[in-house]
């Protein structure tokens, strides 16, 4: 009789890096008591990205896992495909279940390599999921059904945006105090224009919500840098500054946010892995993938609550 989904079964193995931990003793295909859920929320707050291995979750079980942490929400990218006339179930990016995104390069006969579109094999740039919506998801759950071994690429990397903020010079902290960022919704995380969107030519063409450059995490009370996404000009910008100043300040912030010392990479994906990350205090990126190998992952987003601005309120972090 295996001991699973109990407090005593939980084992946390930190990555040894700036964030990330493997958690053992949990199977989301089985009921998770509230007390265990509450403990996972604490572990998540401590480590920001959690890896669970050896799971086999149906889409409904993936959605009920999201329910444990606040519910699920549909990816905004789905809307862009629907607006372009794609019907649910017709395209792997528009699954029949609204809150599920299927990432697959396998056709109906199980043959790999069908994802010939450029964006499927390019690297994905650093980003926080769906930062380009008004209420971004608090977290994301990514479950590997079939993944190639590490020599074929596809490592998913994360970085710690609490530390990114803490490590800023006093001068940079002062420079961003009270400032915001408009999050570009034109391009996907490979930098490719979304269906129905036109290439922006000037700042006024950029659409997307305005979020504070620093947000407060509702669980930890700590400040995190919140850059979201940024492509070649014109893209996400700081509305309080002119174009040149905005690009110059963002360049400094992105250099700080993507420093190697803040990073952990999950580079040995295995079938059955589930990664759960916090979009409020981390960013992630993916290295290129060789699409001659079958790669199928299912994702859902954990329902967000409004972004809490750091401006006008002290951080609760006593550090
Ligand atoms: Fe993402």
Coordinates of C-alpha atoms in Angstrom, one line a residue, residues 16-319:
X16 CA 19.7 23.8 -5.5
X17 CA 19.2 26.7 -7.8
X18 CA 17.3 30.0 -7.4
X19 CA 14.0 28.3 -7.7
X20 CA 12.4 24.9 -8.4
X21 CA 11.8 21.7 -6.5
X22 CA 10.7 18.2 -7.2
X23 CA 7.8 17.1 -5.0
X24 CA 7.2 13.4 -4.3
X25 CA 4.3 11.6 -2.7
X26 CA 1.6 13.3 -4.6
X27 CA -0.7 11.9 -7.3
X28 CA -3.3 14.3 -8.6
X29 CA -5.2 11.5 -10.2
X30 CA -6.3 10.6 -6.6
X31 CA -8.2 12.8 -4.1
X32 CA -6.0 15.5 -2.5
X33 CA -7.2 16.4 1.1
X34 CA -7.4 20.1 1.9
X35 CA -4.5 19.8 4.4
X36 CA -2.3 18.4 1.7
X37 CA -3.4 21.1 -0.7
X38 CA -2.6 23.8 1.8
X39 CA 0.9 22.3 2.3
X40 CA 1.4 22.3 -1.4
X41 CA 0.4 26.0 -1.6
X42 CA 3.2 26.7 1.0
X43 CA 5.7 24.6 -0.9
X44 CA 4.8 26.3 -4.1
X45 CA 5.3 29.7 -2.4
X46 CA 8.7 28.6 -1.2
X47 CA 10.0 27.1 -4.5
X48 CA 7.9 28.9 -7.2
X49 CA 8.2 26.0 -9.7
X50 CA 7.2 22.4 -8.7
X51 CA 8.0 19.2 -10.6
X52 CA 5.8 16.1 -10.0
X53 CA 6.9 13.0 -11.8
X54 CA 5.3 9.7 -13.0
X55 CA 1.8 11.0 -13.2
X56 CA -0.8 10.0 -15.8
X57 CA -3.5 12.7 -15.8
X58 CA -6.5 12.9 -18.1
X59 CA -7.5 16.4 -19.2
X60 CA -10.3 16.4 -16.6
X61 CA -7.8 15.4 -13.9
X62 CA -5.5 18.2 -15.1
X63 CA -8.4 20.6 -14.8
X64 CA -9.3 19.3 -11.3
X65 CA -5.7 19.8 -10.3
X66 CA -6.1 23.5 -11.3
X67 CA -9.3 23.6 -9.2
X68 CA -7.2 22.8 -6.1
X69 CA -5.3 26.0 -6.6
X70 CA -8.1 28.3 -7.6
X71 CA -9.6 27.0 -10.8
X72 CA -8.6 27.1 -14.5
X73 CA -8.9 29.7 -17.2
X74 CA -8.8 29.5 -21.0
X75 CA -5.6 30.8 -22.7
X76 CA -6.1 34.1 -24.6
X77 CA -4.3 32.7 -27.6
X78 CA -7.4 30.4 -28.1
X79 CA -9.5 33.5 -28.8
X80 CA -7.1 34.6 -31.5
X81 CA -7.5 31.3 -33.3
X82 CA -11.2 31.3 -32.9
X83 CA -11.4 34.8 -34.3
X84 CA -9.4 33.5 -37.3
X85 CA -12.1 30.9 -37.9
X86 CA -10.5 27.8 -36.3
X87 CA -13.1 25.5 -34.8
X88 CA -12.6 23.8 -31.4
X89 CA -10.9 20.4 -31.9
X90 CA -9.8 21.3 -35.5
X91 CA -6.3 22.5 -34.4
X92 CA -4.2 21.2 -31.6
X93 CA -4.0 24.8 -30.2
X94 CA -7.8 24.9 -29.9
X95 CA -8.8 21.8 -28.0
X96 CA -12.4 21.0 -27.4
X97 CA -12.1 21.8 -23.7
X98 CA -11.6 25.6 -23.5
X99 CA -9.1 25.6 -20.6
X100 CA -6.8 22.9 -22.2
X101 CA -4.1 23.8 -24.6
X102 CA -2.5 20.8 -26.5
X103 CA 1.0 21.2 -27.6
X104 CA 1.6 18.4 -30.1
X105 CA 3.6 17.5 -33.2
X106 CA 1.8 14.2 -33.7
X107 CA -0.9 13.5 -36.3
X108 CA -4.0 11.4 -36.0
X109 CA -1.9 8.2 -36.9
X110 CA 0.6 9.0 -34.2
X111 CA 3.3 10.1 -36.6
X112 CA 5.6 12.8 -35.3
X113 CA 6.9 15.9 -37.2
X114 CA 3.6 17.4 -38.3
X115 CA 4.3 20.6 -36.6
X116 CA 6.0 22.2 -39.5
X117 CA 5.0 25.8 -38.7
X118 CA 8.1 27.8 -37.7
X119 CA 6.8 28.6 -34.3
X120 CA 6.7 25.0 -33.2
X121 CA 10.4 24.5 -33.3
X122 CA 11.8 27.9 -32.4
X123 CA 12.8 28.7 -28.9
X124 CA 10.2 30.4 -26.8
X125 CA 11.4 33.7 -25.4
X126 CA 11.3 34.5 -21.7
X127 CA 7.8 35.4 -20.7
X128 CA 5.1 35.1 -18.0
X129 CA 2.0 33.3 -19.4
X130 CA -0.8 35.5 -20.7
X131 CA 0.7 38.6 -19.1
X132 CA -1.0 40.4 -22.1
X133 CA -4.5 39.9 -20.5
X134 CA -6.0 42.1 -17.8
X135 CA -6.1 39.3 -15.2
X136 CA -3.2 36.9 -16.0
X137 CA -3.3 33.3 -14.7
X138 CA -1.6 32.9 -11.3
X139 CA 0.1 29.7 -12.5
X140 CA 0.4 27.1 -15.2
X141 CA 0.3 23.3 -15.2
X142 CA 2.2 21.6 -18.0
X143 CA 1.9 17.8 -18.2
X144 CA 4.0 15.6 -20.5
X145 CA 2.2 12.8 -22.2
X146 CA 5.1 12.0 -24.6
X147 CA 8.4 13.8 -24.7
X148 CA 11.7 13.2 -26.5
X149 CA 14.8 12.6 -24.5
X150 CA 17.0 15.6 -23.6
X151 CA 19.3 15.4 -26.6
X152 CA 16.4 16.6 -28.8
X153 CA 16.1 19.8 -27.0
X154 CA 12.9 21.3 -25.4
X155 CA 14.3 22.2 -22.0
X156 CA 12.0 24.5 -20.0
X157 CA 13.8 27.2 -18.0
X158 CA 12.6 29.4 -15.2
X159 CA 13.8 32.4 -13.4
X160 CA 13.1 34.0 -10.1
X161 CA 11.6 37.5 -10.4
X162 CA 11.6 38.2 -6.6
X163 CA 15.4 38.0 -6.8
X164 CA 15.4 39.9 -10.0
X165 CA 13.7 42.8 -8.2
X166 CA 15.8 42.5 -5.0
X167 CA 19.1 42.4 -7.0
X168 CA 18.3 45.7 -8.9
X169 CA 20.6 48.6 -8.0
X170 CA 19.1 51.3 -5.8
X171 CA 19.3 53.5 -8.8
X172 CA 17.2 51.1 -11.0
X173 CA 14.7 50.5 -8.2
X174 CA 14.2 54.3 -8.0
X175 CA 14.0 54.6 -11.8
X176 CA 11.0 52.1 -12.0
X177 CA 9.2 53.2 -8.8
X178 CA 5.6 54.1 -9.8
X179 CA 6.0 53.0 -13.4
X180 CA 4.0 50.6 -15.4
X181 CA 4.3 48.5 -18.6
X182 CA 1.9 48.0 -21.5
X183 CA 2.1 44.2 -22.4
X184 CA 2.1 43.6 -26.1
X185 CA -0.5 41.1 -27.2
X186 CA 0.4 41.0 -30.9
X187 CA 2.9 38.2 -31.0
X188 CA 3.2 34.7 -29.5
X189 CA 6.2 33.7 -27.4
X190 CA 8.2 32.8 -30.5
X191 CA 7.8 36.4 -31.6
X192 CA 5.4 35.4 -34.5
X193 CA 2.4 37.6 -35.2
X194 CA -0.9 36.1 -33.9
X195 CA -3.7 35.3 -36.3
X196 CA -5.7 38.4 -37.2
X197 CA -3.0 40.8 -35.8
X198 CA -1.1 43.3 -38.0
X199 CA 2.6 44.1 -37.5
X200 CA 2.8 47.1 -35.1
X201 CA 4.7 50.1 -36.5
X202 CA 4.5 52.6 -33.6
X203 CA 3.8 52.7 -29.9
X204 CA 0.1 53.5 -30.5
X205 CA -0.3 50.3 -32.5
X206 CA 0.5 48.2 -29.4
X207 CA -2.5 46.8 -27.7
X208 CA -2.6 45.0 -24.3
X209 CA -3.2 45.8 -20.7
X210 CA -1.1 48.0 -18.5
X211 CA 0.4 46.3 -15.5
X212 CA 2.8 47.7 -12.8
X213 CA 6.5 46.9 -13.4
X214 CA 6.6 45.5 -9.9
X215 CA 3.7 43.4 -8.4
X216 CA 3.0 42.1 -4.9
X217 CA 2.5 38.4 -4.6
X218 CA -0.7 37.9 -2.6
X219 CA 0.6 34.8 -0.8
X220 CA 4.1 35.9 0.2
X221 CA 3.6 39.7 0.2
X222 CA 6.9 40.0 -1.6
X223 CA 7.7 42.3 -4.6
X224 CA 8.4 40.7 -8.0
X225 CA 9.6 42.3 -11.2
X226 CA 6.8 41.8 -13.8
X227 CA 8.0 42.3 -17.3
X228 CA 5.8 39.7 -19.0
X229 CA 7.1 39.8 -22.6
X230 CA 9.1 42.0 -25.0
X231 CA 9.8 41.8 -28.7
X232 CA 11.5 44.0 -31.2
X233 CA 10.3 47.6 -31.2
X234 CA 7.5 48.6 -31.1
X235 CA 6.4 46.2 -28.4
X236 CA 5.7 46.3 -24.6
X237 CA 6.6 49.8 -23.3
X238 CA 6.6 52.0 -20.2
X239 CA 3.9 54.5 -20.8
X240 CA 5.4 57.1 -18.4
X241 CA 8.5 57.4 -20.6
X242 CA 9.2 58.3 -24.3
X243 CA 10.1 55.6 -26.7
X244 CA 13.8 55.8 -26.3
X245 CA 13.8 56.1 -22.6
X246 CA 11.4 53.2 -22.3
X247 CA 13.5 50.9 -24.5
X248 CA 16.7 51.9 -22.6
X249 CA 15.1 51.2 -19.2
X250 CA 13.5 47.9 -20.3
X251 CA 16.8 46.7 -21.7
X252 CA 18.4 47.2 -18.3
X253 CA 15.5 45.4 -16.6
X254 CA 15.5 42.5 -19.0
X255 CA 19.2 42.0 -18.5
X256 CA 18.7 41.9 -14.8
X257 CA 15.6 39.6 -15.0
X258 CA 17.2 37.0 -17.2
X259 CA 20.5 36.8 -15.4
X260 CA 21.7 33.2 -15.3
X261 CA 22.0 33.2 -11.5
X262 CA 18.2 33.5 -11.2
X263 CA 17.6 30.4 -13.4
X264 CA 16.8 26.7 -13.1
X265 CA 16.2 24.5 -16.2
X266 CA 14.1 21.4 -16.4
X267 CA 16.2 19.7 -19.1
X268 CA 15.3 16.0 -18.5
X269 CA 11.7 15.9 -19.4
X270 CA 10.1 12.5 -18.9
X271 CA 6.7 11.2 -19.8
X272 CA 4.4 11.8 -16.9
X273 CA 6.1 14.9 -15.6
X274 CA 3.9 17.7 -14.4
X275 CA 5.4 21.2 -14.0
X276 CA 3.5 23.8 -12.0
X277 CA 4.9 27.3 -12.1
X278 CA 3.9 30.6 -10.6
X279 CA 3.4 33.4 -13.3
X280 CA 3.4 36.1 -10.6
X281 CA 7.0 35.8 -9.6
X282 CA 8.7 33.7 -12.4
X283 CA 9.3 33.8 -16.1
X284 CA 10.0 30.8 -18.3
X285 CA 11.5 30.0 -21.7
X286 CA 12.0 27.0 -23.9
X287 CA 15.0 25.9 -26.0
X288 CA 14.4 24.7 -29.6
X289 CA 12.9 21.3 -30.2
X290 CA 13.7 18.6 -32.8
X291 CA 10.3 17.8 -34.3
X292 CA 11.4 14.4 -35.7
X293 CA 10.5 13.1 -32.2
X294 CA 7.0 12.8 -30.9
X295 CA 6.2 15.6 -28.3
X296 CA 2.8 15.9 -26.7
X297 CA 2.1 18.0 -23.7
X298 CA -1.2 19.3 -22.3
X299 CA -1.4 22.6 -20.4
X300 CA -3.9 24.5 -18.4
X301 CA -3.7 27.9 -16.7
X302 CA -4.5 28.4 -13.1
X303 CA -7.2 31.1 -12.8
X304 CA -5.8 34.5 -11.9
X305 CA -6.8 37.3 -9.6
X306 CA -6.2 41.0 -10.2
X307 CA -2.5 42.0 -10.3
X308 CA -1.6 43.8 -7.1
X309 CA 0.6 46.8 -7.8
X310 CA 3.6 47.5 -5.6
X311 CA 3.1 51.2 -6.1
X312 CA 1.4 53.1 -3.3
X313 CA 1.8 50.3 -0.8
X314 CA 4.7 48.9 1.2
X315 CA 6.0 45.4 0.5
X316 CA 5.0 43.1 3.3
X317 CA 8.3 41.3 2.9
X318 CA 10.4 41.9 6.0
X319 CA 13.7 41.1 4.3

